[in-house]
CSV table of C-alpha atoms in Angstrom, one decimal:
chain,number,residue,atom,x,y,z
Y,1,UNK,CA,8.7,-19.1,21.9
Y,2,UNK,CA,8.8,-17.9,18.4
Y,3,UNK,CA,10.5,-19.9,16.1
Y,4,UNK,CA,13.1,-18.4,13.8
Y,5,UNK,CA,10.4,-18.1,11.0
Y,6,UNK,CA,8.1,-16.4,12.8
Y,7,UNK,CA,10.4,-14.1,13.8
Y,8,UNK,CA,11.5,-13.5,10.5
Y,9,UNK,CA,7.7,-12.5,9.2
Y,10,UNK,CA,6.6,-10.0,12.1
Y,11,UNK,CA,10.1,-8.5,11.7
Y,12,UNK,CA,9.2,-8.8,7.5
Y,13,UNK,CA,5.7,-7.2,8.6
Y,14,UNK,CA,6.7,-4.3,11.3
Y,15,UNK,CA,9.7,-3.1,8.6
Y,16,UNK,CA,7.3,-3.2,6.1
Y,17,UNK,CA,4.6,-1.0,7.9
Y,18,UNK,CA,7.6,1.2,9.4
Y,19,UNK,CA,8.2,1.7,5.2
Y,20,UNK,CA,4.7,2.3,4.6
Y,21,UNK,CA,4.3,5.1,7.5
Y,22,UNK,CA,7.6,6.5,6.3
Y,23,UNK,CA,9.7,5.9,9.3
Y,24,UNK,CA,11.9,4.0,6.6
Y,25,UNK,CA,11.9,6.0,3.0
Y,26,UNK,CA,13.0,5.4,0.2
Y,27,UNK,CA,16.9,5.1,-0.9
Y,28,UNK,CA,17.5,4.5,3.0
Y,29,UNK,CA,20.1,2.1,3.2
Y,30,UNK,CA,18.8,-1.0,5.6
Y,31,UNK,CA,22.0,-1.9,7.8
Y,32,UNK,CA,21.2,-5.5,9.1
Y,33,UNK,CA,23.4,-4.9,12.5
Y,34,UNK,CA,21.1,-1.7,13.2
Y,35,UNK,CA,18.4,-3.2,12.6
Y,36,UNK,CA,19.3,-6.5,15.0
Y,37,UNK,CA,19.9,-4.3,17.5
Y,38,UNK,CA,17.2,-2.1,17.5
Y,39,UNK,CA,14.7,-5.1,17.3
Y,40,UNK,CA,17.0,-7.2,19.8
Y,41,UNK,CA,17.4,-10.2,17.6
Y,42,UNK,CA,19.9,-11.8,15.8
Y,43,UNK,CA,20.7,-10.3,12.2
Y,44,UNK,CA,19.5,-14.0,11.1
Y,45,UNK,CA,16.0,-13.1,11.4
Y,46,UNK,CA,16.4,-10.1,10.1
Y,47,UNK,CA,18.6,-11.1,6.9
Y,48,UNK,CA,15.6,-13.7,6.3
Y,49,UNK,CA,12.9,-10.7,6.9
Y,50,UNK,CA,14.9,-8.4,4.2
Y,51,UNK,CA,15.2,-11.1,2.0
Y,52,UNK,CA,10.9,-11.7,2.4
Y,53,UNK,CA,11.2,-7.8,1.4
Y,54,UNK,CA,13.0,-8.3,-1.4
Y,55,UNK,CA,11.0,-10.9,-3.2
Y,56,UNK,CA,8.1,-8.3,-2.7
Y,57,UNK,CA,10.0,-5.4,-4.1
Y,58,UNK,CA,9.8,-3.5,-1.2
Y,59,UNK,CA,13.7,-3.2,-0.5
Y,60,UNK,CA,16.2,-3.8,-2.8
Y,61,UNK,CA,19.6,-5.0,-2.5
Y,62,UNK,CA,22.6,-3.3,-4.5
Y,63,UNK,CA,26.2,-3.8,-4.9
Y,64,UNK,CA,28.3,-1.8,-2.9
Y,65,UNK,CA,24.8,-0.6,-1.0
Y,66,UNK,CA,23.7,-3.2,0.2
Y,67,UNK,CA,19.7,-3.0,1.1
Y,68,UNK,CA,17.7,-0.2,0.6
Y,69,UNK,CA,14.3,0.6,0.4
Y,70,UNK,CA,13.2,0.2,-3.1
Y,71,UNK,CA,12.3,3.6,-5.1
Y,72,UNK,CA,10.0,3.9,-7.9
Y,73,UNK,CA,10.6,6.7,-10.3
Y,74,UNK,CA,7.2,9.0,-11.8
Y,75,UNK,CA,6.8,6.8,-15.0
Y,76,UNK,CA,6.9,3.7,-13.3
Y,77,UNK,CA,4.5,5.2,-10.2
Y,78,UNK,CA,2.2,6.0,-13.3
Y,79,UNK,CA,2.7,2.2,-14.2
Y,80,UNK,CA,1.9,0.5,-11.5
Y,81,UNK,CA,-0.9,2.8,-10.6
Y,82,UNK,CA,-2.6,1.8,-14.0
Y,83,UNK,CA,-2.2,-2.3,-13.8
Y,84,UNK,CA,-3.4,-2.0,-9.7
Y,85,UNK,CA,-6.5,0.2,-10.9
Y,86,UNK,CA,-7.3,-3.1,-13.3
Y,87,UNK,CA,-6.9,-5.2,-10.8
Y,88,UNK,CA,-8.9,-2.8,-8.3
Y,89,UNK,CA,-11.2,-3.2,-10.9
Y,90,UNK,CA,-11.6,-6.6,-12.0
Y,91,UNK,CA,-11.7,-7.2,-8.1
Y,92,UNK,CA,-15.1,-5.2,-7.9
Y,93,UNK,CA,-16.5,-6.8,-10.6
Y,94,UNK,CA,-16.6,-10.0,-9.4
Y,95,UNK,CA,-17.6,-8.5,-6.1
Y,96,UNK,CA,-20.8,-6.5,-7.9
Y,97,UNK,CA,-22.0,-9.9,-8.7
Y,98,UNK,CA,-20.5,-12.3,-5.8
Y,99,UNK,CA,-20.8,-10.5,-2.4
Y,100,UNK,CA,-22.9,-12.1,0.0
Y,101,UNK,CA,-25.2,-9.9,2.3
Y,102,UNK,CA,-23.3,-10.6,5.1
Y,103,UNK,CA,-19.9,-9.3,3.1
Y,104,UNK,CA,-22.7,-6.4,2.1
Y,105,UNK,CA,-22.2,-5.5,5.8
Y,106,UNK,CA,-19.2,-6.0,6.4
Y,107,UNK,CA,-18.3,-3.4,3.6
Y,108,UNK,CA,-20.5,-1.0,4.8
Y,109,UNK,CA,-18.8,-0.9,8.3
Y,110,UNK,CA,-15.9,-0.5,6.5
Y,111,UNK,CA,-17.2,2.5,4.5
Y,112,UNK,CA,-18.3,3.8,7.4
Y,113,UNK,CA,-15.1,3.3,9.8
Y,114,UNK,CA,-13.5,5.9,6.4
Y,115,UNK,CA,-16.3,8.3,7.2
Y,116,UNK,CA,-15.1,8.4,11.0
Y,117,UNK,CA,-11.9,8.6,10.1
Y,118,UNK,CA,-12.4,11.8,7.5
Y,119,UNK,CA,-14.8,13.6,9.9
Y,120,UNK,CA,-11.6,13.2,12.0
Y,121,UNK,CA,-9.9,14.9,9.6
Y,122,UNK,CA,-7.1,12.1,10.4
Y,123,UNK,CA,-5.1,10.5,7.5
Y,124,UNK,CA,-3.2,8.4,9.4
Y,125,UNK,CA,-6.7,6.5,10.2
Y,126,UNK,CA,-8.1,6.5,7.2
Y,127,UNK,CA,-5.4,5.2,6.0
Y,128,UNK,CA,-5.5,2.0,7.5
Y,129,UNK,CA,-9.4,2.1,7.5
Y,130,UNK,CA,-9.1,2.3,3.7
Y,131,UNK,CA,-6.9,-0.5,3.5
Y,132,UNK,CA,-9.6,-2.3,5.1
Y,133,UNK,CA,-12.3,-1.1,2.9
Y,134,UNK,CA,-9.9,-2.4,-0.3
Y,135,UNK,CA,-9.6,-5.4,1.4
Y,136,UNK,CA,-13.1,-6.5,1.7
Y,137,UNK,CA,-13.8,-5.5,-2.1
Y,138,UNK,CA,-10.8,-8.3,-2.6
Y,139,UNK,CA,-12.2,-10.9,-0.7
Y,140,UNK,CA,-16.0,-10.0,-2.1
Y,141,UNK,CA,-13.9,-11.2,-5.6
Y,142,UNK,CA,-14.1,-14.6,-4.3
Y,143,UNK,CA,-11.0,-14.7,-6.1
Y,144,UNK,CA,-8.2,-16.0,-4.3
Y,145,UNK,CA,-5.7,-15.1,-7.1
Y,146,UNK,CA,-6.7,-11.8,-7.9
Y,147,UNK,CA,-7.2,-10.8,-4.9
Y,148,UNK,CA,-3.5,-12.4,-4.1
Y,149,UNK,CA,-1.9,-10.5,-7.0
Y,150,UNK,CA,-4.2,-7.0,-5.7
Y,151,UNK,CA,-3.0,-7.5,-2.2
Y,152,UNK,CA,0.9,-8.1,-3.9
Y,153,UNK,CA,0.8,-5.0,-5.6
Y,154,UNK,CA,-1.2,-2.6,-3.1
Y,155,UNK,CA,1.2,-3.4,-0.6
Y,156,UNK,CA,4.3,-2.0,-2.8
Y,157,UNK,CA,2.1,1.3,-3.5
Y,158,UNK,CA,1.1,1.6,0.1
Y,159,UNK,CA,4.0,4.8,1.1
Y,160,UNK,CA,2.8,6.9,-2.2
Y,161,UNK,CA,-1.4,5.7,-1.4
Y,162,UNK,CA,-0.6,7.0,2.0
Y,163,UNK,CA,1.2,9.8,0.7
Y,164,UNK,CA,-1.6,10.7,-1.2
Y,165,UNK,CA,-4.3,11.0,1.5
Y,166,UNK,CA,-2.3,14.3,2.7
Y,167,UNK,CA,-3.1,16.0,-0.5
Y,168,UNK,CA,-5.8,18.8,0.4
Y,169,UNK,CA,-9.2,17.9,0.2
Y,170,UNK,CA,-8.4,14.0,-1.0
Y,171,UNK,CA,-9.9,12.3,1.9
Y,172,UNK,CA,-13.4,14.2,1.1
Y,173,UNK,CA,-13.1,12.8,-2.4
Y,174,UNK,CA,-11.9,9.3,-1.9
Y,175,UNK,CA,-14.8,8.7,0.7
Y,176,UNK,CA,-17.2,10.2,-1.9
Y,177,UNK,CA,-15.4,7.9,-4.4
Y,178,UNK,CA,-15.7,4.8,-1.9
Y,179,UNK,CA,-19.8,5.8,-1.6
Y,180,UNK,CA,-20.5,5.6,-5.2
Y,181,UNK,CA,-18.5,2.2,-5.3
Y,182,UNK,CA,-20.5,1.2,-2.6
Y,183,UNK,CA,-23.9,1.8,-3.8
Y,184,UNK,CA,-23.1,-0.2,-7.4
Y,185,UNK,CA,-21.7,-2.9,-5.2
Y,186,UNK,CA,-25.0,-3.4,-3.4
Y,187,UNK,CA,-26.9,-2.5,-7.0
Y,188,UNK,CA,-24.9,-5.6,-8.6
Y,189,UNK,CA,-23.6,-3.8,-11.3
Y,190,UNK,CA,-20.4,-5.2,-12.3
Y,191,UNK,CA,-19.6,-2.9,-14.9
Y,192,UNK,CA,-20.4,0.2,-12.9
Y,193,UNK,CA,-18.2,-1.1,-9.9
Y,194,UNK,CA,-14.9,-1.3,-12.6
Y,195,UNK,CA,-15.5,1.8,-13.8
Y,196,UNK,CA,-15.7,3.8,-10.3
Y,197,UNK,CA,-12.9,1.7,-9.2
Y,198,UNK,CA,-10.7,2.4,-12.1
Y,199,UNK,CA,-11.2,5.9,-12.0
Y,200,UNK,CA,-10.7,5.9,-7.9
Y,201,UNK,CA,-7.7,4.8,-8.5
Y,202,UNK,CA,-5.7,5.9,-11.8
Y,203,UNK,CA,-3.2,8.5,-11.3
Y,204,UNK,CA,-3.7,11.5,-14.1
Y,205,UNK,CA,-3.9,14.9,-14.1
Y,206,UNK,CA,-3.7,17.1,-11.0
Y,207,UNK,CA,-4.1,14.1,-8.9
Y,208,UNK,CA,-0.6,13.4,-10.5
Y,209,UNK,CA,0.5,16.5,-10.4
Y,210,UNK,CA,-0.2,17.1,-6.7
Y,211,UNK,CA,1.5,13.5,-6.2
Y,212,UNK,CA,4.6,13.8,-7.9
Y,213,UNK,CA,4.9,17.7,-5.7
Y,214,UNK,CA,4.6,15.5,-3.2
Y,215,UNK,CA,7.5,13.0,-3.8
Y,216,UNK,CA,10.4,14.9,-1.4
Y,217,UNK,CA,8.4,14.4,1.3
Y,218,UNK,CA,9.0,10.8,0.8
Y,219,UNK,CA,12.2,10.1,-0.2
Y,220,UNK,CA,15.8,11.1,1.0
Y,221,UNK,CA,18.9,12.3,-0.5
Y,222,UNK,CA,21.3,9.9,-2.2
Y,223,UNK,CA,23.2,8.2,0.5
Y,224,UNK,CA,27.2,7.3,0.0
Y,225,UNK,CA,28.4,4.1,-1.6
Y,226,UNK,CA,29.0,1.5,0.9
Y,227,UNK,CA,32.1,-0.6,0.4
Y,228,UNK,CA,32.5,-4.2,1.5
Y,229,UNK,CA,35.7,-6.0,2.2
């Protein structure tokens, strides 16, 4: 049987992807009783699961509100699109230059599980086929740190990354972006790598534009104040 901790991290992980696909947006107030009973557990679990959230930033908890999912205004979306391109970055570069030619391979399934997925015309796939693209870059780093803090904060962007996959035309242009990423990979050029990386991910002009139209979609209207006794 699962013990209580386990429990607690698939419950942390299926709330977290039921966040990332939108199911929970964000401002929605996270009522721990719901919750228990719509996962048929105990609300210990799921108190420990929200908790696991909270330390990530993913749901916040507020007085008279209790948990919500956390929101992230346009300035700080800009933000932390900025530091997770650097990381993106740094993250290729070491993998330019550390990459075996077995993790060679293993990128370019990857790359081409995103080309499936866009011929598709499916974002919902690519989405997740993306995330494994990203991934391997990470552990190409042979960083365990970096690609910790990458993994930290790609997880927190994941609703607005998926979010923006539904903009017209961006899964064309993120798999062209992935293929020039690829090829200075394999080349071993470090330098190039950050640059296409950086620039695959930054947020700026109508890529931010298109995003920030895109923001109802995602979140909800205000909810009322919950009071405690």
């Amino acid at each position: 049987m699962l013990t209580t901790k386990n429990r607690s991290e698939t419950l942390r992980e299926t709330i977290e992807e039921m966040i990332a696909v939108g199911e929970l947006r964000p401002g929605q107030h996270l009522d721990e009783t719901d919750l228990a009973i719509q996962f048929g557990v105990s609300r210990t679990p799921i108190r420990e699961a929200l908790i696991q959230l909270a330390s990530m930033g993913i749901v916040v908890t507020r007085p008279r509100r209790g948990t919500v999912v956390a929101e992230i205004g346009p300035q700080q979306l800009v933000e932390m699109f900025e530091v997770m391109a650097e990381f993106e970055a740094m993250c290729g570069r070491l993998a330019a230059r550390r990459m075996s030619s077995e993790e060679h391979v293993g990128l370019l399934a990857a790359h081409q599980a995103c080309m499936e997925a866009r011929d598709a015309h499916d974002p919902d796939t690519y989405f997740y086929k993306n995330e494994a693209f990203h991934d391997a870059i990470y552990e190409g780093s042979h960083n365990a740190f970096l690609a910790a803090q990458a993994r930290s904060l790609h997880r927190r962007l994941r609703p607005y990354r998926r979010l923006q996959l539904r903009v017209r035309d961006r899964l064309n242009v993120s798999y062209q972006e992935h293929d020039s990423v690829v090829q200075a990979i394999i080349a071993g050029d470090g330098e190039l790598t950050a640059e296409r990386l950086r620039q695959h991910i930054t947020i700026q002009g109508q890529r931010f534009a298109d995003l920030i139209a895109s923001l109802p979609q995602l979140t909800i209207k205000p909810e009322p104040i919950y009071k405690y006794n």
